PDB file of C-alpha atoms in Angstrom:
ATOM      1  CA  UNK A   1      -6.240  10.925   3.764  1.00 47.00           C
ATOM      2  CA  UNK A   2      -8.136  13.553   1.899  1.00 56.00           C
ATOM      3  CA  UNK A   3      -5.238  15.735   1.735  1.00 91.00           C
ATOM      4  CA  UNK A   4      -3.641  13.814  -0.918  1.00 96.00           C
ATOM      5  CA  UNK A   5      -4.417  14.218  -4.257  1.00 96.00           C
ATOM      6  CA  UNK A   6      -3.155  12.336  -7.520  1.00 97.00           C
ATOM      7  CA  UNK A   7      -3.966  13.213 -11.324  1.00 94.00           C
ATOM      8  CA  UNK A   8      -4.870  12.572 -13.755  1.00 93.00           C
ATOM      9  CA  UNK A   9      -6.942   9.557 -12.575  1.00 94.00           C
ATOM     10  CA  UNK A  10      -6.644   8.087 -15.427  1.00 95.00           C
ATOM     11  CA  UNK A  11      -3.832   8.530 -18.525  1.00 94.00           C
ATOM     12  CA  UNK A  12      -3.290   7.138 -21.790  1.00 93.00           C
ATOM     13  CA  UNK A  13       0.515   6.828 -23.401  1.00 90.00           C
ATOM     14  CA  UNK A  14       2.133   6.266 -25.913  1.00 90.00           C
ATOM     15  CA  UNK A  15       4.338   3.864 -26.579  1.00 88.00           C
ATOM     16  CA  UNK A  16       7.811   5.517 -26.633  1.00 88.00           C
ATOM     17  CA  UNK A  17       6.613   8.747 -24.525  1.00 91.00           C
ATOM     18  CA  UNK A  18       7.334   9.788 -21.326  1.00 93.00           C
ATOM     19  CA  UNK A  19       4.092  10.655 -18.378  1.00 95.00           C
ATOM     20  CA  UNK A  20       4.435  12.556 -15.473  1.00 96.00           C
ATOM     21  CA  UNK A  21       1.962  11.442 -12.577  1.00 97.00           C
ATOM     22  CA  UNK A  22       1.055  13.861 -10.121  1.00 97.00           C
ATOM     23  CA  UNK A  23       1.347  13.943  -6.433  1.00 98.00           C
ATOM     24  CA  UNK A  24       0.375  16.767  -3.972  1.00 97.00           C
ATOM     25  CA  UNK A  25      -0.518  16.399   0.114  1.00 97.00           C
ATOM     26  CA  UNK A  26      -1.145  19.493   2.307  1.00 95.00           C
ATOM     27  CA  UNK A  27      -1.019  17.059   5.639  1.00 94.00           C
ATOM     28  CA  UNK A  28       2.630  18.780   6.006  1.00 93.00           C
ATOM     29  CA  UNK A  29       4.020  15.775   6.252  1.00 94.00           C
ATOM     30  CA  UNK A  30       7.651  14.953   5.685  1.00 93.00           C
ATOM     31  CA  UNK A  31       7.978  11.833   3.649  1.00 94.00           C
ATOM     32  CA  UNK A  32       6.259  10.864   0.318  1.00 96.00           C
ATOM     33  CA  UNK A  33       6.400   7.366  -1.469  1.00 97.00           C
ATOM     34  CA  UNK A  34       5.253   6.167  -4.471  1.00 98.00           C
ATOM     35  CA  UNK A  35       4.068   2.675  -5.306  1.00 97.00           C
ATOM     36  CA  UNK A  36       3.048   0.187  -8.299  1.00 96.00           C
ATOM     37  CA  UNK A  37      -0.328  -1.681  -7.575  1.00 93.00           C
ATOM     38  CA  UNK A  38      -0.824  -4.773  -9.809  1.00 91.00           C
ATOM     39  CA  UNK A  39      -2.997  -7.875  -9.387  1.00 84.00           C
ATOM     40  CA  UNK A  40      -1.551 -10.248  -7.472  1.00 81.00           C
ATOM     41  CA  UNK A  41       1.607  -8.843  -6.771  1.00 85.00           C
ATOM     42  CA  UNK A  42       0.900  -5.932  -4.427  1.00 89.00           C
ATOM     43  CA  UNK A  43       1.975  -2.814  -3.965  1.00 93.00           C
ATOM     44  CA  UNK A  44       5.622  -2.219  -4.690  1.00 94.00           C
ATOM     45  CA  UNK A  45       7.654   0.828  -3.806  1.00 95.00           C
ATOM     46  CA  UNK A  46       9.137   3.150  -7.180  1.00 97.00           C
ATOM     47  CA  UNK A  47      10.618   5.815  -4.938  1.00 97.00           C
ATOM     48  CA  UNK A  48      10.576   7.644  -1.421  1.00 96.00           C
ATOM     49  CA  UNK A  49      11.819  10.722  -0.361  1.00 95.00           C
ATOM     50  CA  UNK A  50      11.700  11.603   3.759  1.00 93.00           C
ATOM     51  CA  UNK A  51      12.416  15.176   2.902  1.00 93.00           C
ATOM     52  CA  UNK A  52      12.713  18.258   0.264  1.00 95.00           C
ATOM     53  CA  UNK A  53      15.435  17.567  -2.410  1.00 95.00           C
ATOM     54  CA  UNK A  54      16.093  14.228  -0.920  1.00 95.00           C
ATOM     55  CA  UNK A  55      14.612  10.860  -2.519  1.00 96.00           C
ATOM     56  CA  UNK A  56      15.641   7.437  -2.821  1.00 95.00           C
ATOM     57  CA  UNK A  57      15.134   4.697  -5.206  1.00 95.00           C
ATOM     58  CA  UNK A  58      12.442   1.626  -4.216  1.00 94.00           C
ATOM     59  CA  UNK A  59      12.218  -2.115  -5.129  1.00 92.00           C
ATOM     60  CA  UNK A  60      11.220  -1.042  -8.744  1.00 95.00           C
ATOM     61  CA  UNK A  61      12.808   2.113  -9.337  1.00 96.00           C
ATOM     62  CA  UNK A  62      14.023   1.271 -13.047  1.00 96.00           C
ATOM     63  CA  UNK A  63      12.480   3.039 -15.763  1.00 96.00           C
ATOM     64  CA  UNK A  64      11.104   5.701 -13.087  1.00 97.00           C
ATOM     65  CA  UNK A  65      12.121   9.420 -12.309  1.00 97.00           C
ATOM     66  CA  UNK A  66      11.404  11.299  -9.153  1.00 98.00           C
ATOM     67  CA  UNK A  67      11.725  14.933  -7.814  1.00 97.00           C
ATOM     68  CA  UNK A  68      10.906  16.564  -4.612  1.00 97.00           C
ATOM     69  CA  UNK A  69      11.527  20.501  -5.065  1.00 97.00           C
ATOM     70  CA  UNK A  70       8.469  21.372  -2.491  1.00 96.00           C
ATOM     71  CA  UNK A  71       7.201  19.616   0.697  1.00 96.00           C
ATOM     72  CA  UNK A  72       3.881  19.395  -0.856  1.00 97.00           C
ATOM     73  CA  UNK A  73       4.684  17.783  -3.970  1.00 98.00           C
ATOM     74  CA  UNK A  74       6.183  14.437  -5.030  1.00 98.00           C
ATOM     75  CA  UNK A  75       5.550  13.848  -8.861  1.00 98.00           C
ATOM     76  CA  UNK A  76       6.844  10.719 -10.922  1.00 98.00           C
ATOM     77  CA  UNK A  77       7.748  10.624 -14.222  1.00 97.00           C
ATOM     78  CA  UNK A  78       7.228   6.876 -16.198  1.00 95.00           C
ATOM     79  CA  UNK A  79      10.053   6.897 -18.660  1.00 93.00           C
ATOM     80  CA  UNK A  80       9.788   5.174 -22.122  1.00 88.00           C
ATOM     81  CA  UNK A  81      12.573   3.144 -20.431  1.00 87.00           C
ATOM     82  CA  UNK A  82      10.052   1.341 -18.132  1.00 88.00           C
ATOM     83  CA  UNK A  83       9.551  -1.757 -19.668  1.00 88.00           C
ATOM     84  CA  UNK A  84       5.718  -2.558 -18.611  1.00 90.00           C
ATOM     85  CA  UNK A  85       4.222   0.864 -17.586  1.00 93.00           C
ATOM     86  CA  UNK A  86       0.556   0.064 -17.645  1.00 94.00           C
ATOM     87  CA  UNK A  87      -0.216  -0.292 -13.724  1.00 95.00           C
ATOM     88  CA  UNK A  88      -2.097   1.421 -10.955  1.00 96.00           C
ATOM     89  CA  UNK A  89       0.292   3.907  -9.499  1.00 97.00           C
ATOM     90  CA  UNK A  90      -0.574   4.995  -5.827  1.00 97.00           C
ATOM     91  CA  UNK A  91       1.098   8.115  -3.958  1.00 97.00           C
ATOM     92  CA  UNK A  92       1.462   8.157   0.377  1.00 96.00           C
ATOM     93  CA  UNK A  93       2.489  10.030   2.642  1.00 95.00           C
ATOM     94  CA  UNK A  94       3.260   9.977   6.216  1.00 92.00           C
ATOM     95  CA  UNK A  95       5.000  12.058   9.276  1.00 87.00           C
ATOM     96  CA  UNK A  96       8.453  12.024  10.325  1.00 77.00           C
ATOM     97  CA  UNK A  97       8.420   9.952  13.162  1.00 75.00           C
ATOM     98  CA  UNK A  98       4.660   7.820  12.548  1.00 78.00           C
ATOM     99  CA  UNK A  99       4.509   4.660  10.796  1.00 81.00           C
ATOM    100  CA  UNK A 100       0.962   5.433   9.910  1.00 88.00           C
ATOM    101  CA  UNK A 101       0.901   6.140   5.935  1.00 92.00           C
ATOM    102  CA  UNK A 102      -1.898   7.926   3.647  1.00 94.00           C
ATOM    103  CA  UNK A 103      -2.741   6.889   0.278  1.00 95.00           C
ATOM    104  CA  UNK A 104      -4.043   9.165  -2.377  1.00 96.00           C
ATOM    105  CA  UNK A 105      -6.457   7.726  -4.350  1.00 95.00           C
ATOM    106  CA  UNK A 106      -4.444   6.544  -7.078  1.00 96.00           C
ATOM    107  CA  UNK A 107      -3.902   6.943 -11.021  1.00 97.00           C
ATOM    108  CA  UNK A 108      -4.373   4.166 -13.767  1.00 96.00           C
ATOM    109  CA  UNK A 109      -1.799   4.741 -16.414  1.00 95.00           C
ATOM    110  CA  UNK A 110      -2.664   2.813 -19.529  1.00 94.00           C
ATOM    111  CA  UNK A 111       0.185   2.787 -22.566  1.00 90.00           C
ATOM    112  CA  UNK A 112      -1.651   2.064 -25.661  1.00 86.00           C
TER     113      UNK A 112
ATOM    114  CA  UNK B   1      15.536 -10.326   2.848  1.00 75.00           C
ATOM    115  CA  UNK B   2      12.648  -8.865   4.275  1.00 85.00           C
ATOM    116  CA  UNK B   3       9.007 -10.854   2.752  1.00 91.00           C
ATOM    117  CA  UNK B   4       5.567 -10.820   3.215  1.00 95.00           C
ATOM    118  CA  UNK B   5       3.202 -13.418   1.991  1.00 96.00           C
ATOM    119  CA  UNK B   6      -0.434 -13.635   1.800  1.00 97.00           C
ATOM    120  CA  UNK B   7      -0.712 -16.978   0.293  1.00 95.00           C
ATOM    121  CA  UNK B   8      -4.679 -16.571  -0.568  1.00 95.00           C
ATOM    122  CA  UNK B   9      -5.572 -14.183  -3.255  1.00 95.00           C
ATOM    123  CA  UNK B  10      -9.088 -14.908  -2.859  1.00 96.00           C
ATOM    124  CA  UNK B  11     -10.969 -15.453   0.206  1.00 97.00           C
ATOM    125  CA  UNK B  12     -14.929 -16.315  -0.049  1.00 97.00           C
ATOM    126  CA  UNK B  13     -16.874 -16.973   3.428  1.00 97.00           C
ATOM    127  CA  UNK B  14     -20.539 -16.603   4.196  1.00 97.00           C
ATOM    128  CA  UNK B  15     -22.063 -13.910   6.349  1.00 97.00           C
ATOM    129  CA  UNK B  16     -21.474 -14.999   9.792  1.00 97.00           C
ATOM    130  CA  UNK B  17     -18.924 -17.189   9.668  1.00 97.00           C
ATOM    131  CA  UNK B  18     -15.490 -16.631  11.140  1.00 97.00           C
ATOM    132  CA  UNK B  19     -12.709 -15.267   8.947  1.00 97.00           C
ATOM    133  CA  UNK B  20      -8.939 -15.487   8.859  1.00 97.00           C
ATOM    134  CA  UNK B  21      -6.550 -13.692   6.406  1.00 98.00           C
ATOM    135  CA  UNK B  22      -3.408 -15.444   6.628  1.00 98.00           C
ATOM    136  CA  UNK B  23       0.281 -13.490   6.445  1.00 97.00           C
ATOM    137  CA  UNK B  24       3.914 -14.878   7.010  1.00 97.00           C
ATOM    138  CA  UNK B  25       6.764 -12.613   7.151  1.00 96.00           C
ATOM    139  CA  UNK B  26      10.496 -13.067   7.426  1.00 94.00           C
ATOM    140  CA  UNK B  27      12.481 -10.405   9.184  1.00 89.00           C
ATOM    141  CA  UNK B  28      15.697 -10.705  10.802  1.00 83.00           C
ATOM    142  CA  UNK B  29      14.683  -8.183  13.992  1.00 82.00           C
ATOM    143  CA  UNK B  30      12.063  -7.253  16.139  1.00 84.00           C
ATOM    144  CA  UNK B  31       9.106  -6.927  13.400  1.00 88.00           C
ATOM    145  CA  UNK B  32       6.175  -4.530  13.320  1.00 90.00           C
ATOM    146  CA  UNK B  33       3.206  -5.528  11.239  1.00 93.00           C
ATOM    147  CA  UNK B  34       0.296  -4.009  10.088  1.00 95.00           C
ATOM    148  CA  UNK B  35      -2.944  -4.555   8.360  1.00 97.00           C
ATOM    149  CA  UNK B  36      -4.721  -1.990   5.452  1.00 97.00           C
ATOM    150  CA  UNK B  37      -7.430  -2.362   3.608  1.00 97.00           C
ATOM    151  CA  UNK B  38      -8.811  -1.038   0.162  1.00 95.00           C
ATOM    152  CA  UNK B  39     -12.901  -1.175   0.211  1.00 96.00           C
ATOM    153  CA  UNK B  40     -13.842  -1.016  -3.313  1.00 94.00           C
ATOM    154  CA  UNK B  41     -14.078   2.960  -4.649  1.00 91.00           C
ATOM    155  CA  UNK B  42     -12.177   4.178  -1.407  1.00 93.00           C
ATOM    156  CA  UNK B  43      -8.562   4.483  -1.116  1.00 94.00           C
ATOM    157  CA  UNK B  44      -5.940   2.395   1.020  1.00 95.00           C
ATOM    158  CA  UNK B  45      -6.059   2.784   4.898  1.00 95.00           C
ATOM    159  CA  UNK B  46      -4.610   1.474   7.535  1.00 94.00           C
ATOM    160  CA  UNK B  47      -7.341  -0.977   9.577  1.00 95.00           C
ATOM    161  CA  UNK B  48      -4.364  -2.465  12.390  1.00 93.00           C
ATOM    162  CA  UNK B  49      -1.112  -2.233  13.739  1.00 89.00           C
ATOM    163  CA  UNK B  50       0.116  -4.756  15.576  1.00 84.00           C
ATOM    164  CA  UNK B  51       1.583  -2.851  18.601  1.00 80.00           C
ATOM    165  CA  UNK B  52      -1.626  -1.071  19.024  1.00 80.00           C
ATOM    166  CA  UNK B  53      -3.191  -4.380  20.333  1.00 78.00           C
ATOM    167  CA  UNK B  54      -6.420  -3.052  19.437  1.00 83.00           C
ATOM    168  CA  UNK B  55      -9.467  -4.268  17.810  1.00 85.00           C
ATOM    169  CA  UNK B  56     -11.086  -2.681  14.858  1.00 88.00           C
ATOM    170  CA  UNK B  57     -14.307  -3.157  12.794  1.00 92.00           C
ATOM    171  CA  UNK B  58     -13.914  -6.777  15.113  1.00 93.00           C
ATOM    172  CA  UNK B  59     -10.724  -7.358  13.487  1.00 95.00           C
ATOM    173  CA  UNK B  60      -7.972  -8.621  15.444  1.00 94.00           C
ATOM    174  CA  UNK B  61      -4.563  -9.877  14.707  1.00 94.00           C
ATOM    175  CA  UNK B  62      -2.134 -11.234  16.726  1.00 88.00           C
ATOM    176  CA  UNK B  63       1.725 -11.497  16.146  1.00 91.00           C
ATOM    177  CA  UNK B  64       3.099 -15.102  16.594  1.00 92.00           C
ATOM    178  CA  UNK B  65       6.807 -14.617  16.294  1.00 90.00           C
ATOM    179  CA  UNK B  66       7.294 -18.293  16.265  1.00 92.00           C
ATOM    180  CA  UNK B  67       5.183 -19.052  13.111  1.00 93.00           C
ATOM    181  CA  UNK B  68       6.478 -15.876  11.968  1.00 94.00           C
ATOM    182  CA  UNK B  69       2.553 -14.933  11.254  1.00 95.00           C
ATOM    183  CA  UNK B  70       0.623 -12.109  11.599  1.00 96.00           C
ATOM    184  CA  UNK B  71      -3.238 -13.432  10.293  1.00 97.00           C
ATOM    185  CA  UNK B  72      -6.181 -11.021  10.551  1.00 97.00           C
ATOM    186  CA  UNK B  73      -9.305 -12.383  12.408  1.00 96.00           C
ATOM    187  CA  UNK B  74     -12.896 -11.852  12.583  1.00 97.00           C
ATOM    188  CA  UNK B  75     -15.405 -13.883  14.561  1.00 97.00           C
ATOM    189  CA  UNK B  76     -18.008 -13.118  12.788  1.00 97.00           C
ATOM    190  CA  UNK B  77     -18.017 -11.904   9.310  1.00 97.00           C
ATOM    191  CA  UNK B  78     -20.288  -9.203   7.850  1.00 97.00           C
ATOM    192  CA  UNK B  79     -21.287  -7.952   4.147  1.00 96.00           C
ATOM    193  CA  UNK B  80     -19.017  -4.470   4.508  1.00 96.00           C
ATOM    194  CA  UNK B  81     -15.821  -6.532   5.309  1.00 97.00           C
ATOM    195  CA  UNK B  82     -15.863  -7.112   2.092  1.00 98.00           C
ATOM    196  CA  UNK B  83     -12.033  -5.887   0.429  1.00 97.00           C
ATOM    197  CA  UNK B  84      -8.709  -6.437  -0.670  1.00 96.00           C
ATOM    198  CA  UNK B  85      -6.468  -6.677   2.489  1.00 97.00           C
ATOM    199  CA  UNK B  86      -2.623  -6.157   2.486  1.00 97.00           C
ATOM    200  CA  UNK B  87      -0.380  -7.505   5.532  1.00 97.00           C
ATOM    201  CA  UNK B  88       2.585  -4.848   5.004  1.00 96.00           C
ATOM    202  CA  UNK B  89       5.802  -4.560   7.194  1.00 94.00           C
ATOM    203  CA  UNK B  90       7.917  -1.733   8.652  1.00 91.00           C
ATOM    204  CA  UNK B  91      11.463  -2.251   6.920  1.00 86.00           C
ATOM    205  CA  UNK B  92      13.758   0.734   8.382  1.00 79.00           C
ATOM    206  CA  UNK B  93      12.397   3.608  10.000  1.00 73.00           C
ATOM    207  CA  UNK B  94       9.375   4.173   7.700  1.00 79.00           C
ATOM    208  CA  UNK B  95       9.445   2.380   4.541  1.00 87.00           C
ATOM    209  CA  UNK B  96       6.759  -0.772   3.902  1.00 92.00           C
ATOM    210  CA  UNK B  97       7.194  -4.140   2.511  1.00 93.00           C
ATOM    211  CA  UNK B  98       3.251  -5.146   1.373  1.00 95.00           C
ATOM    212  CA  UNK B  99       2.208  -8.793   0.882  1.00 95.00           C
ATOM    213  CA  UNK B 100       0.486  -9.675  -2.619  1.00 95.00           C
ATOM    214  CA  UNK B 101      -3.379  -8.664  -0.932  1.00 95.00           C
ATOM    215  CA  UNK B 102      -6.032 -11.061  -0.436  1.00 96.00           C
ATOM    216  CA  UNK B 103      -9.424 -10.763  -2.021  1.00 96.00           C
ATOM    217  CA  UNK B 104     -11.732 -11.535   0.947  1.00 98.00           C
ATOM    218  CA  UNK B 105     -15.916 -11.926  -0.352  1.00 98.00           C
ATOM    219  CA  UNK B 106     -18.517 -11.939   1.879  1.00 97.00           C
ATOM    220  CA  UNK B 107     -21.578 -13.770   0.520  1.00 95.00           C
ATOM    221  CA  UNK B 108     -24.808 -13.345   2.262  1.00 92.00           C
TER     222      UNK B 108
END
């Protein structure tokens, strides 16, 4: 799991702007997900994408933008359309083919 | 719909004493269940699948596809088992539904 990294770890916003999180993995692996952490409710999945210029929308996708131009890289952008932003936003990845996923260590967006 | 519930967010037990993390799921197929784990300042890992069979840290957990469960058990507790636990299940070919996490505290 050390080959995924997220920044910033932590980021303040605006009200009204938009925030790009960052997402990058060097495991090679094919499919990248993104998920919301809050307390009590879990983790729940934003986006995924199983492969380059390929991604599809989660549980919670509303108010959230994806791209996937490289294998290595899976950023998400928080819109000023996402009604409750402030969360803990956790990146994974895992091989084609494994069920196994790896979690970066996460980024705590706080909109002020 | 697929669901997993945890239905304790907290969990306290005493150093010793036998634990059980409780998880329900619904699933309209042959389900496969797993176990991670967040230890406070690390990130999410997996601890157990459930077609592995296998026992880690002395975790166990066995699928009861009658109760529709899937709890997490230790015999006997100790102070580094202390961390939020998520029951999560395979939907589609590689996509996860998590439960809500429980809390488990081990006091000494």
């Amino acid at each position: 799991d050390g080959g995924i990294t997220q920044s910033p770890k932590y980021l303040f916003r605006k009200e009204g702007q938009n925030v790009t999180l960052s997402c990058e993995q060097n495991l090679n692996h094919d499919a990248m997900y993104w998920y919301r952490q809050d307390p009590g409710q879990g983790l729940r999945l934003i986006y995924y994408s199983q492969i380059v210029n390929d991604f599809q929308k989660g549980d919670i996708a509303e108010g959230y933008s994806v791209s996937r131009e490289k294998k290595e890289s899976f950023p998400l952008t928080v819109t000023s359309a996402q009604k409750n932003p402030t969360a803990f936003y956790l990146c994974a990845s895992n091989r084609d083919g494994t069920d196994t996923q790896y979690f970066g260590p996460g980024t705590r967006l706080t909109v002020l | 719909a697929q669901r997993v519930t945890q239905p304790e967010k907290l969990l306290s037990v005493f150093k010793g004493a036998p634990v059980e993390l409780k998880c329900n799921y619904s699933y309209s197929g042959s389900p496969e269940l797993f176990w991670y784990v967040q230890y406070s300042r690390q990130r999410l890992q997996l601890l157990l699948r459930h077609i592995s069979r296998e026992s880690i840290k002395g975790f166990t957990a066995d699928l009861n596809k009658g109760e529709t469960s899937f709890h997490l058990k230790k015999p006997f507790a100790q102070e580094e088992d202390s961390a939020m636990y998520y029951c999560a299940l395979l939907q589609g070919a590689q996509k996860l539904v998590f439960g809500q996490g429980t809390r488990l505290t081990i006091n000494p």
